[in-house]
Amino acid sequence: MVTIKSKREIELMRESCKIVRLAQEAIEKAIRPGISTYELDKIAEDVILSNGAIPSCKNYPSGVKGVPAFPSAVCISVNDEVIHGIPSKHTIIKDGDIVSTDLCAYKNGFHGDATRTHFVGNVSKTARKLLEVTEGSFFEGIKYAKKGYRIGDISHAIGEYVRKNGFYVVEEFQGHGIGRDMHEDPGIPNYGKAGKGLRLEPGMTLAIEPMVNEGTKEIEILDDGWTIVTADGSLAAHYENTILITENEPEVLTM
Ligand code: MF3
Ligand code: CO
């Protein structure tokens, strides 16, 4: 179901989204060669909990028989990992890595959701371009996140921007409505046809999240049942914000 948030509900969304932003800022400050993804997860979880929120990803069911719920507050995906990497004491960040951190906070009945991809130390030129294009595609997409446009306009803008820049969007995962549930309707693919899909209205809150691979759109899933990697081992980046559709320009709630 697509939900339109009231003024009061939007204020509550703002608060959850602010906590997401604070947790992302704490990770950005802490990330350096030598730190484990486990430690980064704990840093973000502390920020979420100390602000009276709950990390929505922790204990989120996989939906797949035999695969346990997601064990951590943050999905941390390094280099060829696209999404849903599981933090570990054994995963130590090193110079030259690119690291995506995807996290949600739940407070007062509402979720906020955002992802950042971080550079650590001296990263390759390709990695820099990949991140630039991934972030850029989000901003291309939200040019159409306005009253009167359709979901397909956002999807198309993201997909075409990525394609023209020589990279590949992942097709198996997508953005989503967000509010009382972490994943609400509509789904927001990162490719598609302009002029198609749901028409946007003020009060919709959407998590828009391009996942972009360097060498192929194909992905694989690791034996842990969660971690998604590029099929060719090339780099991947992910960027996400929760936004609000208004009467005019969209508001990015997690920035
Ligand atoms: N935050 C993710 C999203 O962008 C969802 C993570 S899956 C979870 O939709 F299992 F970790 F919660
Ligand atoms: Co999301």
XYZ file of C-alpha atoms and ligand atoms in Angstrom:
268
model
C 0.000 0.000 0.000
C 1.260 3.474 -0.854
C 0.907 5.798 2.132
C 0.631 9.586 2.194
C 2.121 10.970 5.389
C 0.379 13.672 7.383
C 2.215 16.753 8.668
C 2.629 15.104 12.042
C 3.894 11.855 10.529
C 6.382 13.802 8.419
C 7.792 15.396 11.585
C 8.316 11.913 13.023
C 9.972 10.757 9.781
C 12.299 13.765 10.016
C 13.424 12.650 13.458
C 14.154 9.044 12.376
C 15.977 10.327 9.299
C 18.056 12.725 11.389
C 19.241 9.821 13.538
C 20.204 7.913 10.386
C 22.231 10.916 9.289
C 23.979 11.178 12.669
C 24.863 7.471 12.582
C 26.260 7.841 9.052
C 28.318 10.842 10.150
C 29.766 8.827 13.027
C 30.834 6.095 10.606
C 32.337 8.662 8.226
C 34.438 10.042 11.089
C 35.583 6.644 12.353
C 36.342 4.824 9.118
C 40.058 4.274 8.514
C 42.461 1.480 7.589
C 42.682 -1.049 10.425
C 39.148 -0.691 11.769
C 36.843 -3.713 11.506
C 33.372 -3.593 10.036
C 32.192 -4.949 13.405
C 33.517 -1.809 15.122
C 31.871 0.461 12.543
C 28.569 -1.319 13.124
C 28.849 -0.800 16.894
C 29.635 2.902 16.464
C 26.497 3.408 14.381
C 24.340 1.249 16.631
C 25.429 3.318 19.666
C 24.316 6.527 17.950
C 20.963 4.999 17.017
C 20.269 3.602 20.493
C 21.469 6.681 22.366
C 19.007 8.759 20.329
C 16.126 6.581 21.445
C 15.801 4.685 18.177
C 16.155 1.037 17.162
C 18.306 -0.211 14.263
C 15.663 -1.533 11.873
C 18.017 -3.871 10.001
C 19.026 -5.828 13.107
C 16.984 -9.046 13.251
C 15.283 -8.257 9.940
C 14.060 -11.613 8.581
C 15.693 -12.943 5.425
C 12.478 -14.451 4.140
C 14.497 -17.475 3.058
C 14.265 -20.817 4.844
C 17.503 -21.664 6.630
C 18.912 -18.124 6.398
C 18.865 -16.381 9.787
C 17.703 -12.791 10.271
C 20.208 -10.002 9.548
C 22.431 -9.920 12.657
C 23.629 -6.299 12.707
C 22.532 -2.678 12.713
C 24.365 -1.778 9.515
C 24.846 -3.582 6.206
C 28.536 -3.024 5.409
C 29.675 -3.992 1.927
C 33.334 -3.746 0.880
C 34.666 -3.423 -2.708
C 32.936 -6.111 -4.829
C 30.180 -6.517 -2.240
C 27.107 -4.690 -3.532
C 24.726 -4.799 -0.555
C 23.853 -6.646 2.663
C 27.419 -7.357 3.798
C 27.475 -8.658 7.377
C 29.800 -6.789 9.766
C 32.575 -8.967 11.202
C 35.563 -8.696 13.538
C 37.513 -10.447 10.782
C 36.735 -7.883 8.082
C 39.398 -5.214 8.498
C 39.193 -2.105 6.336
C 42.362 -1.382 4.391
C 43.803 1.475 2.392
C 42.150 1.712 -1.028
C 38.851 0.072 -0.047
C 35.428 1.428 -0.905
C 32.904 0.655 1.792
C 29.138 1.069 1.683
C 27.175 1.449 4.912
C 23.417 0.990 4.689
C 21.420 1.653 7.842
C 17.906 2.325 9.088
C 16.619 3.792 12.342
C 13.134 3.271 13.801
C 11.614 5.712 16.280
C 8.068 6.792 17.179
C 6.676 4.278 14.694
C 8.659 5.444 11.649
C 11.788 4.345 9.786
C 14.511 6.362 8.083
C 16.952 4.754 5.617
C 20.195 5.901 3.990
C 23.393 4.498 2.501
C 26.793 6.065 1.989
C 29.790 4.647 0.131
C 33.071 5.763 1.702
C 36.583 5.968 0.270
C 39.346 4.749 2.533
C 42.754 6.264 1.843
C 44.042 6.120 -1.708
C 41.344 4.629 -3.892
C 41.635 3.980 -7.612
C 40.444 6.431 -10.241
C 37.781 3.956 -11.315
C 36.470 3.704 -7.764
C 36.203 7.478 -7.590
C 34.317 7.627 -10.853
C 32.038 4.790 -9.762
C 31.076 6.622 -6.603
C 30.627 9.926 -8.436
C 28.295 8.267 -10.933
C 26.372 6.388 -8.244
C 25.733 9.536 -6.190
C 25.140 11.502 -9.375
C 22.483 9.034 -10.500
C 20.547 9.592 -7.266
C 20.501 13.337 -7.924
C 19.519 12.789 -11.568
C 16.671 10.601 -10.342
C 15.305 13.061 -7.833
C 14.999 15.728 -10.508
C 11.776 13.823 -11.230
C 10.797 13.226 -7.600
C 8.099 15.850 -7.901
C 4.369 16.083 -7.883
C 2.976 15.003 -11.244
C 5.912 12.869 -12.385
C 5.845 9.083 -12.124
C 8.079 6.469 -10.497
C 9.254 5.416 -13.965
C 10.619 8.915 -14.567
C 12.927 8.539 -11.560
C 13.921 4.980 -12.537
C 14.635 5.953 -16.118
C 16.752 8.959 -15.155
C 18.886 6.860 -12.787
C 19.346 3.990 -15.241
C 20.212 6.168 -18.222
C 22.723 8.257 -16.271
C 24.527 5.133 -15.090
C 24.486 3.523 -18.529
C 25.788 6.653 -20.279
C 28.647 6.760 -17.789
C 29.666 3.197 -18.646
C 28.531 1.397 -15.499
C 25.722 -1.047 -14.687
C 22.719 -0.837 -12.359
C 21.755 -3.910 -10.397
C 18.247 -4.969 -11.399
C 17.340 -7.478 -8.681
C 17.092 -4.881 -5.901
C 15.329 -1.548 -5.795
C 14.315 1.476 -3.758
C 11.023 1.573 -1.906
C 8.420 3.570 -0.102
C 9.206 3.954 3.588
C 7.297 4.957 6.716
C 5.695 2.752 9.351
C 7.312 -0.133 7.463
C 10.913 -0.135 6.273
C 9.750 -1.382 2.886
C 6.457 0.039 1.633
C 5.005 0.376 -1.836
C 5.935 1.494 -4.382
C 9.064 -0.365 -5.441
C 11.490 1.983 -7.184
C 13.694 0.187 -9.735
C 16.940 1.841 -10.800
C 16.066 1.414 -14.479
C 12.832 1.626 -16.413
C 10.541 3.530 -18.701
C 9.812 7.224 -18.352
C 6.144 8.078 -18.047
C 5.217 4.723 -16.467
C 4.256 3.728 -12.962
C 2.696 5.430 -9.968
C 2.110 9.172 -10.082
C 3.900 11.078 -7.308
C 2.005 13.056 -4.700
C 3.013 15.321 -1.825
C 3.383 13.391 1.417
C 4.961 10.304 -0.149
C 8.242 9.292 1.491
C 10.594 7.252 -0.666
C 13.982 5.588 -0.223
C 15.811 5.935 -3.530
C 18.915 3.782 -3.741
C 20.965 3.172 -6.872
C 23.275 0.134 -6.655
C 25.909 0.434 -9.356
C 28.525 -2.074 -10.550
C 31.731 -1.378 -12.417
C 31.858 -4.320 -14.829
C 28.535 -6.168 -15.070
C 24.960 -5.969 -13.860
C 25.157 -9.611 -12.806
C 25.332 -10.453 -9.133
C 25.833 -13.505 -6.935
C 24.895 -14.272 -3.377
C 27.437 -15.606 -0.885
C 26.921 -18.706 1.264
C 25.878 -16.574 4.254
C 22.594 -16.074 2.380
C 22.842 -12.265 2.634
C 25.925 -10.776 1.002
C 25.395 -9.773 -2.620
C 28.578 -9.479 -4.731
C 29.302 -8.549 -8.335
C 29.517 -11.695 -10.493
C 32.828 -10.577 -12.031
C 34.513 -9.356 -8.834
C 34.482 -5.743 -10.015
C 33.667 -2.878 -7.651
C 30.176 -1.846 -6.554
C 28.795 1.308 -4.966
C 25.475 2.148 -3.313
C 23.935 5.482 -2.374
C 20.576 6.075 -0.739
C 18.480 8.745 0.906
C 14.961 8.951 2.239
C 13.132 11.782 0.493
C 9.796 13.543 0.850
C 7.639 14.491 -2.132
C 6.306 18.034 -1.654
C 4.369 20.609 -3.659
C 7.722 21.753 -5.090
C 11.269 20.355 -4.862
C 11.764 17.077 -2.978
C 13.222 17.267 0.507
C 16.094 14.918 1.242
C 15.368 13.922 4.833
C 18.588 11.993 5.514
C 21.041 14.749 4.473
N 18.397 -0.763 4.493
C 18.163 -1.696 3.421
C 17.364 -1.025 2.347
O 17.860 -0.084 1.841
C 17.586 -2.955 3.876
C 18.582 -3.790 4.496
S 18.099 -5.407 4.530
C 18.287 -5.809 6.141
O 16.267 -1.343 1.997
F 17.979 -7.004 6.264
F 19.486 -5.624 6.516
F 17.497 -5.063 6.889
Co 16.432 1.135 1.421
